[in-house]
Amino acid sequence: MLTLNMCDFCSHERSDCGAQPALADLLNLDNLDSEQKGSVVACDKYISPVDVLKERFHDPNL
């Protein structure tokens, strides 16, 4: 199984974003490596860098 950490693709920094993420180890999957168990699989503060760029690109004040 491949697990992606949402924090690697988010516009916020995890240490100071104030999010309450759901970690992969909460899913109780049998085939996760120990390094994957800390991966964020859901987050209440996630902001995609692509969405940030789209918003800025379409901002008439630029």
PDB file of C-alpha atoms in Angstrom:
ATOM      1  CA  MET A   1       0.000   0.000   0.000  1.00  0.00           C
ATOM      2  CA  LEU A   2       1.215   3.483  -0.826  1.00  0.00           C
ATOM      3  CA  THR A   3       0.409   6.197   1.681  1.00  0.00           C
ATOM      4  CA  LEU A   4       0.802   9.891   0.866  1.00  0.00           C
ATOM      5  CA  ASN A   5       1.188  12.387   3.659  1.00  0.00           C
ATOM      6  CA  MET A   6      -1.173  15.307   2.989  1.00  0.00           C
ATOM      7  CA  CYS A   7       1.181  17.644   4.847  1.00  0.00           C
ATOM      8  CA  ASP A   8       3.721  17.180   2.070  1.00  0.00           C
ATOM      9  CA  PHE A   9       1.261  18.803  -0.366  1.00  0.00           C
ATOM     10  CA  CYS A  10      -0.325  21.441   1.855  1.00  0.00           C
ATOM     11  CA  SER A  11       0.281  25.195   1.871  1.00  0.00           C
ATOM     12  CA  HIS A  12       0.413  25.237   5.707  1.00  0.00           C
ATOM     13  CA  GLU A  13       3.312  24.127   7.894  1.00  0.00           C
ATOM     14  CA  ARG A  14       2.206  21.284  10.159  1.00  0.00           C
ATOM     15  CA  SER A  15       3.975  22.551  13.255  1.00  0.00           C
ATOM     16  CA  ASP A  16       1.981  25.807  13.440  1.00  0.00           C
ATOM     17  CA  CYS A  17      -1.182  25.292  11.358  1.00  0.00           C
ATOM     18  CA  GLY A  18      -3.439  24.306  14.268  1.00  0.00           C
ATOM     19  CA  ALA A  19      -4.994  21.408  12.361  1.00  0.00           C
ATOM     20  CA  GLN A  20      -6.429  18.254  13.856  1.00  0.00           C
ATOM     21  CA  PRO A  21      -5.253  15.649  11.338  1.00  0.00           C
ATOM     22  CA  ALA A  22      -6.296  12.004  11.094  1.00  0.00           C
ATOM     23  CA  LEU A  23      -3.244   9.760  10.946  1.00  0.00           C
ATOM     24  CA  ALA A  24      -2.912   6.542   8.952  1.00  0.00           C
ATOM     25  CA  ASP A  25      -2.413   4.450  12.095  1.00  0.00           C
ATOM     26  CA  LEU A  26      -6.022   5.207  13.112  1.00  0.00           C
ATOM     27  CA  LEU A  27      -7.209   3.180  10.102  1.00  0.00           C
ATOM     28  CA  ASN A  28      -5.825  -0.053  11.621  1.00  0.00           C
ATOM     29  CA  LEU A  29      -4.378  -1.263   8.331  1.00  0.00           C
ATOM     30  CA  ASP A  30      -2.202  -4.362   8.593  1.00  0.00           C
ATOM     31  CA  ASN A  31       0.262  -3.579   5.826  1.00  0.00           C
ATOM     32  CA  LEU A  32       1.552  -0.122   6.823  1.00  0.00           C
ATOM     33  CA  ASP A  33       5.253   0.441   7.397  1.00  0.00           C
ATOM     34  CA  SER A  34       6.159   2.105  10.679  1.00  0.00           C
ATOM     35  CA  GLU A  35       7.154   5.284   8.810  1.00  0.00           C
ATOM     36  CA  GLN A  36       3.732   5.437   7.107  1.00  0.00           C
ATOM     37  CA  LYS A  37       1.733   5.256  10.348  1.00  0.00           C
ATOM     38  CA  GLY A  38       2.372   8.948  11.030  1.00  0.00           C
ATOM     39  CA  SER A  39       1.083  10.024   7.609  1.00  0.00           C
ATOM     40  CA  VAL A  40      -1.811  12.459   7.575  1.00  0.00           C
ATOM     41  CA  VAL A  41      -4.692  10.972   5.552  1.00  0.00           C
ATOM     42  CA  ALA A  42      -7.355  13.585   6.375  1.00  0.00           C
ATOM     43  CA  CYS A  43      -7.141  17.119   7.679  1.00  0.00           C
ATOM     44  CA  ASP A  44      -9.489  19.948   8.578  1.00  0.00           C
ATOM     45  CA  LYS A  45      -7.061  22.700   7.488  1.00  0.00           C
ATOM     46  CA  TYR A  46      -5.659  21.326   4.226  1.00  0.00           C
ATOM     47  CA  ILE A  47      -5.120  23.933   1.512  1.00  0.00           C
ATOM     48  CA  SER A  48      -3.873  22.700  -1.825  1.00  0.00           C
ATOM     49  CA  PRO A  49      -1.023  24.739  -3.323  1.00  0.00           C
ATOM     50  CA  VAL A  50      -2.786  24.403  -6.679  1.00  0.00           C
ATOM     51  CA  ASP A  51      -5.900  26.067  -5.259  1.00  0.00           C
ATOM     52  CA  VAL A  52      -3.765  28.884  -3.844  1.00  0.00           C
ATOM     53  CA  LEU A  53      -2.182  29.468  -7.266  1.00  0.00           C
ATOM     54  CA  LYS A  54      -5.570  29.383  -9.006  1.00  0.00           C
ATOM     55  CA  GLU A  55      -6.937  31.929  -6.563  1.00  0.00           C
ATOM     56  CA  ARG A  56      -3.945  34.218  -7.031  1.00  0.00           C
ATOM     57  CA  PHE A  57      -3.974  33.828 -10.811  1.00  0.00           C
ATOM     58  CA  HIS A  58      -7.595  34.911 -10.999  1.00  0.00           C
ATOM     59  CA  ASP A  59      -7.190  37.740  -8.504  1.00  0.00           C
ATOM     60  CA  PRO A  60      -7.920  41.007 -10.362  1.00  0.00           C
ATOM     61  CA  ASN A  61      -5.656  42.946  -7.936  1.00  0.00           C
ATOM     62  CA  LEU A  62      -2.477  41.289  -9.243  1.00  0.00           C
TER      63      LEU A  62
END
